[in-house]
Tab-separated table of C-alpha atoms in Angstrom:
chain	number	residue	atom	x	y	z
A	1	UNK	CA	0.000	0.000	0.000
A	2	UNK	CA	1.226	3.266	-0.899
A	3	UNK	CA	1.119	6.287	1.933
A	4	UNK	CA	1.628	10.319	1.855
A	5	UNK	CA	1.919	12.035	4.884
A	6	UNK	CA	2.167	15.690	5.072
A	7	UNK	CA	2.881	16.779	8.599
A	8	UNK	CA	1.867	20.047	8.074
A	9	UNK	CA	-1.174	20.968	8.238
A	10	UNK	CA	-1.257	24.430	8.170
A	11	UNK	CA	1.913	27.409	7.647
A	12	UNK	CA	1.560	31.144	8.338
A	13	UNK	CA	4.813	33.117	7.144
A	14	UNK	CA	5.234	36.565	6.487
A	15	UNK	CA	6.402	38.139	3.014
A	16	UNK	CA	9.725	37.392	2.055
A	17	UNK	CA	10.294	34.472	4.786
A	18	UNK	CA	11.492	31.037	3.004
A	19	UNK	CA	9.470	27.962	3.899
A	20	UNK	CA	9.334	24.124	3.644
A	21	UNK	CA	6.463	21.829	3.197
A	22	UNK	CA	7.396	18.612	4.460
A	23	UNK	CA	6.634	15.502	2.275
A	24	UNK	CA	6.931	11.692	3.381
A	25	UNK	CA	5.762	8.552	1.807
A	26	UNK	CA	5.779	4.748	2.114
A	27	UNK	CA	5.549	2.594	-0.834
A	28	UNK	CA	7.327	-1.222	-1.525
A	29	UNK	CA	7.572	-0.441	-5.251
A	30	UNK	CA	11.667	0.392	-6.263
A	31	UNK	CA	10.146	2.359	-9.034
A	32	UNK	CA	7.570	5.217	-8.060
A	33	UNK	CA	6.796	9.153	-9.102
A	34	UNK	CA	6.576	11.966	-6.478
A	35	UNK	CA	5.202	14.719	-6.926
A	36	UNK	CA	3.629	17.993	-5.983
A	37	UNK	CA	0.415	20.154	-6.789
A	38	UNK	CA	-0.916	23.784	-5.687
A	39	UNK	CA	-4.266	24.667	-5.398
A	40	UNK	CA	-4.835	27.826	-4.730
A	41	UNK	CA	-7.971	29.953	-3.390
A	42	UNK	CA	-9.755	29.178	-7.053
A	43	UNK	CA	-9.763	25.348	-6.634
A	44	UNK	CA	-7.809	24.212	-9.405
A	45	UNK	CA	-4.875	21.903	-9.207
A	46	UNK	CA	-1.575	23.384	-10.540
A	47	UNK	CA	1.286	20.570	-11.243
A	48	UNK	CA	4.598	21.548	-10.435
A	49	UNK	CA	7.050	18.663	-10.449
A	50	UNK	CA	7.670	15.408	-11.239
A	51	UNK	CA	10.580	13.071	-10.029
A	52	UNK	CA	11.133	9.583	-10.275
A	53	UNK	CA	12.950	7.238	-7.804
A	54	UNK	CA	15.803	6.925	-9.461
A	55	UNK	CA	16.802	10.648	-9.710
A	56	UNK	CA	17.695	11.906	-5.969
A	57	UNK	CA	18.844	15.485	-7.694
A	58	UNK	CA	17.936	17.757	-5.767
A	59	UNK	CA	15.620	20.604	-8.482
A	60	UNK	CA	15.323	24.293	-8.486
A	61	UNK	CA	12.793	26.333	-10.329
A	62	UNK	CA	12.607	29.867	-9.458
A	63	UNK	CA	11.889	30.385	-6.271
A	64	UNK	CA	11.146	26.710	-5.493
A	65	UNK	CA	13.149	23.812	-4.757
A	66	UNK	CA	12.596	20.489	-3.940
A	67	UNK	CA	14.804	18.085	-1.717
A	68	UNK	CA	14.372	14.467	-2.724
A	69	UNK	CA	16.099	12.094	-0.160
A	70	UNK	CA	15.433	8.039	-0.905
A	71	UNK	CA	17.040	7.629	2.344
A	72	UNK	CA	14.227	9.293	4.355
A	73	UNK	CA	11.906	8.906	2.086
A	74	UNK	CA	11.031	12.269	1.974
A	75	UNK	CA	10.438	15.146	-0.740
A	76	UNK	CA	9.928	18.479	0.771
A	77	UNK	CA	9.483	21.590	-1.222
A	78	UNK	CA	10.721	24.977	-0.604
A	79	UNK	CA	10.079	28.460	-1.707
A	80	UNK	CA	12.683	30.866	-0.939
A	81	UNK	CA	11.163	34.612	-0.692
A	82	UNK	CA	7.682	33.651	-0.503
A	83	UNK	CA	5.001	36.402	-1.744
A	84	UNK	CA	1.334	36.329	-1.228
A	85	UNK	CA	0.239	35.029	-4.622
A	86	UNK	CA	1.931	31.378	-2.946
A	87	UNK	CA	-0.794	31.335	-0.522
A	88	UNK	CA	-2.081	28.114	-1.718
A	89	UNK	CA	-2.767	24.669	-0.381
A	90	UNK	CA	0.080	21.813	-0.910
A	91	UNK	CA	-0.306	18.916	-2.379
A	92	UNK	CA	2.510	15.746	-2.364
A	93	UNK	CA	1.475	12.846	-4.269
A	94	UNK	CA	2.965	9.424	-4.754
A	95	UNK	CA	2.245	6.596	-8.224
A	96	UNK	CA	3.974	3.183	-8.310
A	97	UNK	CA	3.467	0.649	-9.893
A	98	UNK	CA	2.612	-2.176	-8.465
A	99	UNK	CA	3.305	-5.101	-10.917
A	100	UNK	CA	-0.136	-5.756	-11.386
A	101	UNK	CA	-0.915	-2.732	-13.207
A	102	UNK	CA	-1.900	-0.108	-10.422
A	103	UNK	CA	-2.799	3.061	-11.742
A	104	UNK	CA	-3.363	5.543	-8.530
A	105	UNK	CA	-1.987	8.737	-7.559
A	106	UNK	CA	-1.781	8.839	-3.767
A	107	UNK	CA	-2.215	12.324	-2.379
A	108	UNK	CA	-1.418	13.905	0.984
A	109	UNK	CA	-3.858	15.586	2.459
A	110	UNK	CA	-1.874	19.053	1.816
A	111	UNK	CA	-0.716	21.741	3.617
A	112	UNK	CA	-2.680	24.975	3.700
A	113	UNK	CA	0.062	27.862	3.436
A	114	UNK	CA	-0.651	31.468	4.255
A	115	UNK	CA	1.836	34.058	3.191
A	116	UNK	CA	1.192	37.349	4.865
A	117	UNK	CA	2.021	40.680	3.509
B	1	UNK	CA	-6.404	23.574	-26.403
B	2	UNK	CA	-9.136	23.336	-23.675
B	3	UNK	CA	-7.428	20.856	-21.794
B	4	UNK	CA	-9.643	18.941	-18.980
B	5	UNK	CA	-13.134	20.529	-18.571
B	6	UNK	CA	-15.595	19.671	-16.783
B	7	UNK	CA	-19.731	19.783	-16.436
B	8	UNK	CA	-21.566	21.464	-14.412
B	9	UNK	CA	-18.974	23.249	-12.179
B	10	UNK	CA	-21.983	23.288	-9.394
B	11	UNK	CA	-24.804	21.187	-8.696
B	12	UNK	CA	-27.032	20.836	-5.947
B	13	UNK	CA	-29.146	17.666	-5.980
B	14	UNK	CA	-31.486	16.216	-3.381
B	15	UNK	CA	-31.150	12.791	-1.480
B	16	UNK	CA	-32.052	9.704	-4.129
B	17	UNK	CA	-31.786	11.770	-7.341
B	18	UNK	CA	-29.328	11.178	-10.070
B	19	UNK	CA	-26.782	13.061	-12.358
B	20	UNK	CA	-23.561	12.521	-14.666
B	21	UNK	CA	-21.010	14.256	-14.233
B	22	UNK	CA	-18.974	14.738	-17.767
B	23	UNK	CA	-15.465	15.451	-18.030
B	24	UNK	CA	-13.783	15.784	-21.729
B	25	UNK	CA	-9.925	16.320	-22.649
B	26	UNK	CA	-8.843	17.389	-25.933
B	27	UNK	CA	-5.115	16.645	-25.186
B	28	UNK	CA	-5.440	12.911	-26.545
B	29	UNK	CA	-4.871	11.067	-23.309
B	30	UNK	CA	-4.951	7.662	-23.345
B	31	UNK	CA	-6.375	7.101	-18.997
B	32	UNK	CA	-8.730	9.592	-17.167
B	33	UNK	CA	-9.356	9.636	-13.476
B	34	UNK	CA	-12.061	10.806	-11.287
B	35	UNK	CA	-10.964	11.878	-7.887
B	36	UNK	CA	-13.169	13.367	-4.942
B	37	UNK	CA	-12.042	16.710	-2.465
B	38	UNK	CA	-13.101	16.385	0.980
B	39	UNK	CA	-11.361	18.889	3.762
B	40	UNK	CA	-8.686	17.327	5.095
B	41	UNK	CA	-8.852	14.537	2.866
B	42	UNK	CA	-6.898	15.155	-0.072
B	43	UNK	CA	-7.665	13.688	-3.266
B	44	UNK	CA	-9.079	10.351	-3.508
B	45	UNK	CA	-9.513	8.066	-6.250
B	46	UNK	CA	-13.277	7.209	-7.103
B	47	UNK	CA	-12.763	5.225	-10.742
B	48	UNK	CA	-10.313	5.615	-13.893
B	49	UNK	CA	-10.202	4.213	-16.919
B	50	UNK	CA	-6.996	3.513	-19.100
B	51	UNK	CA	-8.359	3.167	-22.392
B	52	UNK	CA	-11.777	3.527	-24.388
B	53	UNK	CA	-13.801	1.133	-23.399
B	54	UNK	CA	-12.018	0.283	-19.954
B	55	UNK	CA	-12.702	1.307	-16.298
B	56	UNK	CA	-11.610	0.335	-12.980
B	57	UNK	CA	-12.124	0.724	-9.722
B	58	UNK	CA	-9.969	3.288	-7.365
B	59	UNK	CA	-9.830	3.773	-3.741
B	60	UNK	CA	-13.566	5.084	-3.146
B	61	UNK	CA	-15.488	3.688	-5.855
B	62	UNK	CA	-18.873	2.883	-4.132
B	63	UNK	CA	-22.343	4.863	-4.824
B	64	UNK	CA	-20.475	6.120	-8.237
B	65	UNK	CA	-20.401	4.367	-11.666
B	66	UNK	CA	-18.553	4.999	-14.557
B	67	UNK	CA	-18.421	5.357	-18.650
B	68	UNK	CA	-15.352	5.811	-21.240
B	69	UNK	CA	-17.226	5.222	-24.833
B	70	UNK	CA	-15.300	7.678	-26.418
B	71	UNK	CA	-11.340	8.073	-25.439
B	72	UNK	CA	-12.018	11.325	-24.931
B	73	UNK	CA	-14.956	11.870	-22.506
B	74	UNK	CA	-15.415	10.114	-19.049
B	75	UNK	CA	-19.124	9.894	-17.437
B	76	UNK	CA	-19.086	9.866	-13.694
B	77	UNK	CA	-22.980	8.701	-12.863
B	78	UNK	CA	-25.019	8.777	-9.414
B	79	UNK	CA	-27.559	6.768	-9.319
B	80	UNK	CA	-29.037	7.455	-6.178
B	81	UNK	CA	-27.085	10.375	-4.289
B	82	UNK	CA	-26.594	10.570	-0.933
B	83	UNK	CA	-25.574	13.741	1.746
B	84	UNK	CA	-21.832	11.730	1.516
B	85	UNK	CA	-21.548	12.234	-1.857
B	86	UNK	CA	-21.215	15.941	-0.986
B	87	UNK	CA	-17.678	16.750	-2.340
B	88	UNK	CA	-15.716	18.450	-4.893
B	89	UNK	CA	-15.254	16.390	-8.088
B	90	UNK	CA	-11.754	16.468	-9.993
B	91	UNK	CA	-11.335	14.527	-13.254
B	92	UNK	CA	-7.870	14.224	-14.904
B	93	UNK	CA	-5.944	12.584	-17.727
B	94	UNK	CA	-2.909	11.363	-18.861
B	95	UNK	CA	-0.858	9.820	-21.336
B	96	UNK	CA	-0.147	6.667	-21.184
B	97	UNK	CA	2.844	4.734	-20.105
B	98	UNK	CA	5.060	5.037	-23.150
B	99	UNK	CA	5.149	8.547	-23.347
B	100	UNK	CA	8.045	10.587	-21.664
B	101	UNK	CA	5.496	12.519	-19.992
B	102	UNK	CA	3.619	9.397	-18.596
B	103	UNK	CA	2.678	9.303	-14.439
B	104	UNK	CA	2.053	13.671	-15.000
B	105	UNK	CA	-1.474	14.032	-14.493
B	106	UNK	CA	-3.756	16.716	-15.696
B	107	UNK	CA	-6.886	18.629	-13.622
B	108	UNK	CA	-10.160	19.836	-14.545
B	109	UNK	CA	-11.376	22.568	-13.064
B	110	UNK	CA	-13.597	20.641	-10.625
B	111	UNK	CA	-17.594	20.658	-10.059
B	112	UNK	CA	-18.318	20.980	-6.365
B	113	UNK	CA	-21.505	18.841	-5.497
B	114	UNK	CA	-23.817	19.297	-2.615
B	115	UNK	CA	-26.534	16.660	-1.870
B	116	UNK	CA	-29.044	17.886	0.543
């Protein structure tokens, strides 16, 4: 069975602060995809990265960055200078497959981030 | 291209009536999901389908029932709705396994539900 936890339920940082979103998962499979979405106020979900198991690099976008550690099994994101238009909620989400041809994206149940100006 | 869309965005239906729910993608995806938003929940997976012609079950498939005639539309029916079936509704597609952009998958806007 495959398992997202994100710790975090809620953040509150002001303008400008960095911040992490915590990301763990469980999962038997050697060969998964992690992953992470934003929804923000609207209620759509925004895809932001992919990474499979076999690439531990750590990735930088902008102001985001994501720590992938196989060791820990985590994948936290951060976003360095946060602004107000991040005030989303956080979404981590986990697919292996399982041999027998298991389809399912397993989400977290996201972390609600509030940047205040 | 439209993407994933989704019909209605908001319903309200009473206890024991029925509706479809219809989600269409125009990106020439090959599986389509339907997921359901409850607070604190995440995302969880009601039914998807990986092919024309194919569904499955997911994690939280009871009370809902599904349709994929055409590769790219899928039907999510309630037969008989119930006050639990109060949720927002998320469908989303993806290419299939062969493609270098295979696991990404894309969102609809969502249709947020309320059964009274």
């Amino acid at each position: 069975a495959q398992k997202v936890t994100q710790a975090q339920t809620e953040i509150s940082v002001v303008e400008k602060e960095d911040v992490t979103l915590d990301c763990v998962y469980e999962t038997r499979d050697t060969t998964y995809y992690l992953f992470w979405y934003k929804q923000p106020p609207s209620g759509e979900l925004v895809f932001l990265i992919r990474r499979n198991s076999f690439d531990e690099q750590n990735e930088i976008s902008g102001r985001y960055s994501w720590n992938f550690q196989k060791s820990t099994s985590s994948f936290n994101f951060t976003i360095t200078a946060s602004q107000v238009v991040d005030s989303a909620v956080y979404f981590c989400a986990l697919s292996a497959y399982s041999g027998a041809g298991s389809y399912q994206l397993t989400f977290g149940k996201g972390t609600k981030l509030s940047v205040i100006p | 291209n439209a993407g994933v869309t989704q019909t209605p965005k908001f319903r309200v239906l009473k206890t024991g009536q029925s509706m479809t729910l219809l989600c269409a993608q125009d990106m020439n995806h090959e599986y389509m999901y339907w997921y359901r938003q409850d607070p604190g929940m995440g995302l969880r997976l009601i039914h998807y389908s990986v092919g024309e012609g194919t569904t499955a079950k997911g994690e939280v498939p009871d009370g809902y029932n599904v349709s994929r005639l055409k590769k790219q539309n899928f039907l999510l029916g309630l037969e008989s709705a119930a006050p639990s079936q109060t949720s927002v509704y998320f469908c989303a597609s993806e290419w299939n396994r062969d493609s270098p952009r295979s696991y990404e998958q894309y969102f609809g806007p969502g249709t947020r539900l309320t059964v009274t």
